[in-house]
Coordinates of C-alpha atoms in Angstrom, one line a residue:
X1 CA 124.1 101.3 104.0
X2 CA 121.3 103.7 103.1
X3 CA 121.6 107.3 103.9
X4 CA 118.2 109.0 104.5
X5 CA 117.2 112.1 105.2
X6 CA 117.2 113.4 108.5
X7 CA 113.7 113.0 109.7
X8 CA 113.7 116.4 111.6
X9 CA 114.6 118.2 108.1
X10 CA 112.4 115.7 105.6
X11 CA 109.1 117.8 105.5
X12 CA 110.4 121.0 105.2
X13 CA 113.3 119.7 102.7
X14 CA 110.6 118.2 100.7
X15 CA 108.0 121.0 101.0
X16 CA 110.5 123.4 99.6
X17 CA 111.3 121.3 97.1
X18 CA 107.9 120.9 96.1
X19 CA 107.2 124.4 96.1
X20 CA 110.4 125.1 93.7
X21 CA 111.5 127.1 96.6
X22 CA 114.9 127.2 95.7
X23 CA 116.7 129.4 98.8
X24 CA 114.7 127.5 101.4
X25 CA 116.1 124.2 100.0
X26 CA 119.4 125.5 99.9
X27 CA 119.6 126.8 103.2
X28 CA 118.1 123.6 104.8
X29 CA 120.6 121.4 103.2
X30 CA 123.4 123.5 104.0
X31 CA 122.6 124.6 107.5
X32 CA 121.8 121.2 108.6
X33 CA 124.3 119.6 106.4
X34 CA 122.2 117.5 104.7
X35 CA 123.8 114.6 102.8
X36 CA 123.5 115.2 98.9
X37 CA 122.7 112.0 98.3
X38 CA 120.2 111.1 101.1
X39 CA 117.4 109.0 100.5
X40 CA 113.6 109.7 101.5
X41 CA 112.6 106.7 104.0
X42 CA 109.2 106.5 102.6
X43 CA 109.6 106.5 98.5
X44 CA 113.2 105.4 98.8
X45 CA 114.3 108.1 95.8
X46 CA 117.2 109.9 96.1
X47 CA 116.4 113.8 96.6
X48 CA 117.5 114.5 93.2
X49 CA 115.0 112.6 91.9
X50 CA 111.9 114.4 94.1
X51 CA 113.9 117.5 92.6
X52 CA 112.9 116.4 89.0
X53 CA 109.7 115.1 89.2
X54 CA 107.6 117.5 91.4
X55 CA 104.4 119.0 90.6
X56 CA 104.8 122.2 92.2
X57 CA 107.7 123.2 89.7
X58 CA 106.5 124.6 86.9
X59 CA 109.1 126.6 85.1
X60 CA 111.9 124.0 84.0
X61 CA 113.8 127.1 84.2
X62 CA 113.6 126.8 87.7
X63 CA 113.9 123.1 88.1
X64 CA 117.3 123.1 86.2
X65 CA 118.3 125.7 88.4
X66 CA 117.7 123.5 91.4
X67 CA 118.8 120.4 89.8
X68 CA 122.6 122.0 89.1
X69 CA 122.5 123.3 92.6
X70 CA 122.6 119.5 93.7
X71 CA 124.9 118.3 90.7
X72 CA 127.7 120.8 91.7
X73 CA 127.0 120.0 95.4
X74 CA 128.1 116.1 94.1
X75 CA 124.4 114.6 93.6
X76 CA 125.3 111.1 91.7
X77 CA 122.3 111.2 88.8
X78 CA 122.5 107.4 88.0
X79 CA 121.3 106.8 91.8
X80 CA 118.2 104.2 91.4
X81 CA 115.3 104.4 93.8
X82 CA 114.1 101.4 94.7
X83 CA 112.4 100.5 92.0
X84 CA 115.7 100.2 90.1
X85 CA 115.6 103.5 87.7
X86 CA 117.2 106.5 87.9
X87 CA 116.8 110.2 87.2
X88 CA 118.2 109.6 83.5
X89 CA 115.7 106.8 83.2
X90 CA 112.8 109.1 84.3
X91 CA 113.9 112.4 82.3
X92 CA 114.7 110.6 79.1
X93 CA 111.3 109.3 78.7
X94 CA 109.5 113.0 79.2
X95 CA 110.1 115.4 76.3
X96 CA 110.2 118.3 79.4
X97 CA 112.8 117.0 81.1
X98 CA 115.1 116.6 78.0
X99 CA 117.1 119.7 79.8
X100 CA 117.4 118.1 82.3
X101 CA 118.8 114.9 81.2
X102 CA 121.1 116.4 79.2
X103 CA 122.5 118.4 82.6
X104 CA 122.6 114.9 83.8
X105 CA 124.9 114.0 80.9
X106 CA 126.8 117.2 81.5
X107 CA 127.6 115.7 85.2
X108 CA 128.5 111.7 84.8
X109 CA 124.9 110.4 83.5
X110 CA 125.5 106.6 82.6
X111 CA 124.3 106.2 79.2
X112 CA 124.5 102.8 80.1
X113 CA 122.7 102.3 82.8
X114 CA 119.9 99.9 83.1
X115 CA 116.7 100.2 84.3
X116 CA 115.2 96.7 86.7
X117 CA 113.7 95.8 83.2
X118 CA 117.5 96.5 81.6
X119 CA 116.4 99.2 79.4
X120 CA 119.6 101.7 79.2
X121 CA 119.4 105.1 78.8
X122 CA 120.5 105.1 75.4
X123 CA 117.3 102.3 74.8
X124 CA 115.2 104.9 76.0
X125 CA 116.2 107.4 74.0
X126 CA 115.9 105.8 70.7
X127 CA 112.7 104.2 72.0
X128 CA 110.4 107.0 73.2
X129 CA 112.1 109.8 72.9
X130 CA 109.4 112.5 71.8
X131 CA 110.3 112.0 68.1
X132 CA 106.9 113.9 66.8
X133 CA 108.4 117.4 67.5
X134 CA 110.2 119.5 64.7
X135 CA 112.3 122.5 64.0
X136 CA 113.9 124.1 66.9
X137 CA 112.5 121.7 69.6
X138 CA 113.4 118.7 67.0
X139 CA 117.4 120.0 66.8
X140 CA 117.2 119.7 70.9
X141 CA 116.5 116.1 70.8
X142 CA 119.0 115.3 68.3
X143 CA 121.6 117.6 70.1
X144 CA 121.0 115.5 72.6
X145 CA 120.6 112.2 71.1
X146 CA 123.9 112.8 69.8
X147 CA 125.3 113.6 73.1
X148 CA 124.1 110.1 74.2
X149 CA 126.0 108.3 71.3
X150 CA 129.3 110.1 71.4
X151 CA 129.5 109.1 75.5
X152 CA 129.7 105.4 74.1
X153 CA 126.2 104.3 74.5
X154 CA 125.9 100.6 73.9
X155 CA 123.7 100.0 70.8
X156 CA 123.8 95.9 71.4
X157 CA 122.5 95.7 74.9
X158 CA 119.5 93.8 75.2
X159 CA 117.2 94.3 77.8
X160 CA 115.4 91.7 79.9
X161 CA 113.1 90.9 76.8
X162 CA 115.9 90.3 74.4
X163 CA 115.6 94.0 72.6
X164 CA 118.1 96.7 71.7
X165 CA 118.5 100.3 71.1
X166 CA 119.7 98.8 67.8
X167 CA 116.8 97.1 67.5
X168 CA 114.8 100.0 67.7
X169 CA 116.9 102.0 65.4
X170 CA 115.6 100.3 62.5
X171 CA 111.9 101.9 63.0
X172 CA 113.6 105.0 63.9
X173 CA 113.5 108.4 61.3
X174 CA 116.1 108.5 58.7
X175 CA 117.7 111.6 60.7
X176 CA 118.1 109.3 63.7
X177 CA 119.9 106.6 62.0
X178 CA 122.0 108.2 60.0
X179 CA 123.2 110.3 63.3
X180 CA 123.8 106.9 65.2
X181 CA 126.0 106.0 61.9
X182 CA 127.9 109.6 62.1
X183 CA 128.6 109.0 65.8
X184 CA 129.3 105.0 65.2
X185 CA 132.1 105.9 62.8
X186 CA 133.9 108.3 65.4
X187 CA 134.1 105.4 67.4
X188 CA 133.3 106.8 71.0
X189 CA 134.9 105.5 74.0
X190 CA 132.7 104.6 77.0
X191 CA 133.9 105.6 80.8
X192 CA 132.8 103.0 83.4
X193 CA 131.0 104.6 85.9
X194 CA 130.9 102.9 88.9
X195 CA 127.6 104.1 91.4
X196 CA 127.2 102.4 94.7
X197 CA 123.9 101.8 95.1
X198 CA 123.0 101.2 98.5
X199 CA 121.0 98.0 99.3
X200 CA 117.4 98.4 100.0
X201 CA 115.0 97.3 103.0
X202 CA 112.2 95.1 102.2
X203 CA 108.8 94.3 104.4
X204 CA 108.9 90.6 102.9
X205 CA 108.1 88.3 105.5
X206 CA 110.0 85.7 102.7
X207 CA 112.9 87.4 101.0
X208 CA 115.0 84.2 100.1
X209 CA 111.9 82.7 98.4
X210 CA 111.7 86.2 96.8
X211 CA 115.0 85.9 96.1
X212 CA 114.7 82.2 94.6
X213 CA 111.8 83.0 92.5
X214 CA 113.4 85.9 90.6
X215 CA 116.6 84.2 90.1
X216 CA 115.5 81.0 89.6
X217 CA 111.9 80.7 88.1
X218 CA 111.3 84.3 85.8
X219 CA 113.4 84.4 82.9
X220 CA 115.0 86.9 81.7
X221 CA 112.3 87.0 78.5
X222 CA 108.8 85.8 78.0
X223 CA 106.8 83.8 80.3
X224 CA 107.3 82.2 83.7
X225 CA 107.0 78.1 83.6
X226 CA 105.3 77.9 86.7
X227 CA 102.6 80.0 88.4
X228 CA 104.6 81.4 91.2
X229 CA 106.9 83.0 88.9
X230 CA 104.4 84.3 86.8
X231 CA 102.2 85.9 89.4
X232 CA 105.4 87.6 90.6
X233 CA 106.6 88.6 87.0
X234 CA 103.0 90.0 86.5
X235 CA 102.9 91.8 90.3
X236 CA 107.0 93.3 89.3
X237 CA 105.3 94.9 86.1
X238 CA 102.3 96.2 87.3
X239 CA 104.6 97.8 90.0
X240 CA 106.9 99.3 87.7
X241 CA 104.2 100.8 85.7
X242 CA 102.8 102.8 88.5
X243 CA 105.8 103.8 90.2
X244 CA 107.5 104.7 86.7
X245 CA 104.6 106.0 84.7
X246 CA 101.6 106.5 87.0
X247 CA 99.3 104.2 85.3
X248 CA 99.8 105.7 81.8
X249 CA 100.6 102.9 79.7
X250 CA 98.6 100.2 81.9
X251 CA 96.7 98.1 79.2
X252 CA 94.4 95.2 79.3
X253 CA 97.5 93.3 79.5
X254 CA 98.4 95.0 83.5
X255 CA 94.7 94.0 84.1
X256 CA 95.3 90.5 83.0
X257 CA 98.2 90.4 85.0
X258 CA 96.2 91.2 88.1
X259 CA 93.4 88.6 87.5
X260 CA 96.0 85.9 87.1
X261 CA 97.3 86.9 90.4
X262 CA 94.0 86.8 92.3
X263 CA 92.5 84.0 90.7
X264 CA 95.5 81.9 91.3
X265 CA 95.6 83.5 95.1
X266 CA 92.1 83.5 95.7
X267 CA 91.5 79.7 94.8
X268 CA 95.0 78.9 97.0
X269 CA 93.2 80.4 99.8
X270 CA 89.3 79.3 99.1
X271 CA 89.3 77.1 102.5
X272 CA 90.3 80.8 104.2
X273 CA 87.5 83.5 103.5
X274 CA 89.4 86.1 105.5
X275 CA 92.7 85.7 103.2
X276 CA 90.5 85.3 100.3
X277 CA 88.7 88.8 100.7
X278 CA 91.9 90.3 101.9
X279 CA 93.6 88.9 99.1
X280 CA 91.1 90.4 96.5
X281 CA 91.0 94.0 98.1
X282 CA 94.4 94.5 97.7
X283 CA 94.8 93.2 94.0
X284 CA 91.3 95.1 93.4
X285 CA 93.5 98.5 94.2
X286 CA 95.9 97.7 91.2
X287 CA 93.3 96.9 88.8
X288 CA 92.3 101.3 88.2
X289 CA 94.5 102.0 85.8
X290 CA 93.2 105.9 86.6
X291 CA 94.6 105.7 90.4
X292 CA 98.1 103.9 90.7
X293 CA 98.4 102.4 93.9
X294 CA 101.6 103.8 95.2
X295 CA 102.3 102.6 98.4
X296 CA 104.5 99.7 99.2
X297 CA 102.5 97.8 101.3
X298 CA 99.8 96.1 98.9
X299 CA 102.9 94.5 96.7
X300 CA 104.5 93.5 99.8
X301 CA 101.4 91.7 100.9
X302 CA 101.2 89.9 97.7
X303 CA 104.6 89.1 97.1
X304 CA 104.6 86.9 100.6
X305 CA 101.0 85.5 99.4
X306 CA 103.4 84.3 96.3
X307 CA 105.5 82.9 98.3
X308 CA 103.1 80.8 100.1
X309 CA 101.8 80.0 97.4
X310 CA 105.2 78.9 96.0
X311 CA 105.7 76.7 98.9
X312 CA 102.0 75.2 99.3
X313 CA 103.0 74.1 95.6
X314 CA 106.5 72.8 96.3
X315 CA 105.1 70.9 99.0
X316 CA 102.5 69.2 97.1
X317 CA 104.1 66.2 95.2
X318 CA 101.2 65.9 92.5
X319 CA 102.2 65.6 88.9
X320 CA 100.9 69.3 88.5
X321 CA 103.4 70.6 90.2
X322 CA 105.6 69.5 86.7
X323 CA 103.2 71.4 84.5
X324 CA 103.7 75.0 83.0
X325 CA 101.3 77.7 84.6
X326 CA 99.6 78.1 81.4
X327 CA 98.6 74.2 81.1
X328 CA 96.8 74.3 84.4
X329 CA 93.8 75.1 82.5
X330 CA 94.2 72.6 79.3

């Protein structure tokens, strides 16, 4: 079960920690004995992770400061949110959080843990680490990298596109590589660490079609063969994208993604003009890759339009209902 912040202690708790107010957040956790590991009800993160990525904390100096407060306190760092990354997931992909993931390493960080796209820490920090940077800042990073590697990070895993942090070693500097070989032949053993992660609510109206479509129709690589599994691929990335990044990498490919989805919704729904314009004001809202839509209840709304979708096609005994999305149009 989910533990979430009281909701009598959420807004000061989380105003503090905005602020980088370090004694306030102290004292309402401890006064109110405030679980360590208590969830906010309305982003679903864990409050270590609203500890990292906050605005209002400017000085890393101080963040770290706040973030050991919770790690000695027994905040778990490979928590995932409900978007299925962690605080190692976020902090390994920003080159000014690479303090911070390496206190995360100091207290139990998985560097095996996988992101919902199963891209492990260790990925990530061959991947897009902030390679550019040199001298002192450069010896950081590699401290780090290092640290990473000798905790028994798995090279071979592949993530959900069939790529690993091996992969990505080959177009890494010579430096890099020749580290992962140092570290390779010292032959590092890797702890299991086992995190329960609690199980998160959902506002689908269809959760075992949800359920059935992930499992069933959206393959771990590549493509979906039909158009239900696509749309929902497409919907799960552009999701990820603004959660994770805020829009930063979305490319014409996100875009695409979100025309597929309402051209495919729009013309399921043509007979219905009120679903239709409902329909395309909510996909129109992830379509600016300069504001990423945040809130859970657009993807929601499309995810059940999937599934009705899903089940207008199942229903339908036509030979197209054989066909691969991307013939439709042939």
């Amino acid at each position: 079960m989910i533990k979430l912040i009281p909701k009598a202690h959420k807004q000061p708790l989380l105003s503090a920690i905005a602020k980088g107010d370090f004694d306030s957040i102290k004292n309402i956790i401890e006064q109110n004995k405030i679980d360590i590991n208590a969830y906010d009800d309305y982003s679903y993160s864990p409050i270590l992770m609203e500890v990292l990525t906050p605005y209002g904390i400017k000085n890393e100096d101080d963040r770290l400061k706040i973030l050991r407060y919770f790690l000695e306190k027994g905040a778990d760092p490979n928590l995932n949110c409900k978007s299925g990354y962690n605080c190692l997931h976020i902090a390994v992909q920003q080159e000014k959080l690479v303090k911070a993931l390496d206190l995360f390493l100091d207290f139990g960080g998985d560097v095996n843990s996988a992101d919902s796209n199963g891209g492990t820490v260790a990925y990530w920090a061959i991947q897009s680490f902030p390679w550019r940077t040199a001298g002192e800042q450069r010896q950081v990073h590699l401290k780090v990298l290092e640290k990473i590697f000798m905790l028994g990070a798995d090279l071979d895993h592949k993530n959900k596109f069939g790529v690993t942090p091996r992969k990505w070693l080959e177009r890494s500097s010579e430096d890099v590589q020749q580290l992962a070989e140092k570290c390779e032949r010292l032959k590092p053993v890797y702890k299991s660490i086992n995190t329960d992660h609690p199980e998160f609510p959902t506002n689908y109206t269809y959760p075992d079609i949800v359920k059935h479509i992930r499992k069933n129709l959206i393959p771990l690589r590549g493509e979906a063969e039909t158009i239900a599994g696509e749309m929902l691929r497409g919907l799960d990335i552009l999701q990820d994208e603004a959660y994770r990044n805020g829009n930063v990498n979305y490319s014409k490919t996100h875009k695409a993604f979100a025309q597929f989805i309402l051209d495919n919704l729009a013309a399921s729904t043509k007979t219905n003009s009120n679903e239709t314009e409902k329909i395309t004001k909510a996909v129109k809202q992830l379509m600016n890759s300069k504001r990423p839509y945040l809130e859970d209840d657009v993807y929601n709304y499309l995810t059940d339009q999937i599934c009705l979708f899903h089940k207008k096609e199942n229903n339908d005994e036509s030979e197209t209902n054989t066909k691969k999305w991307w013939k439709f149009w042939q």
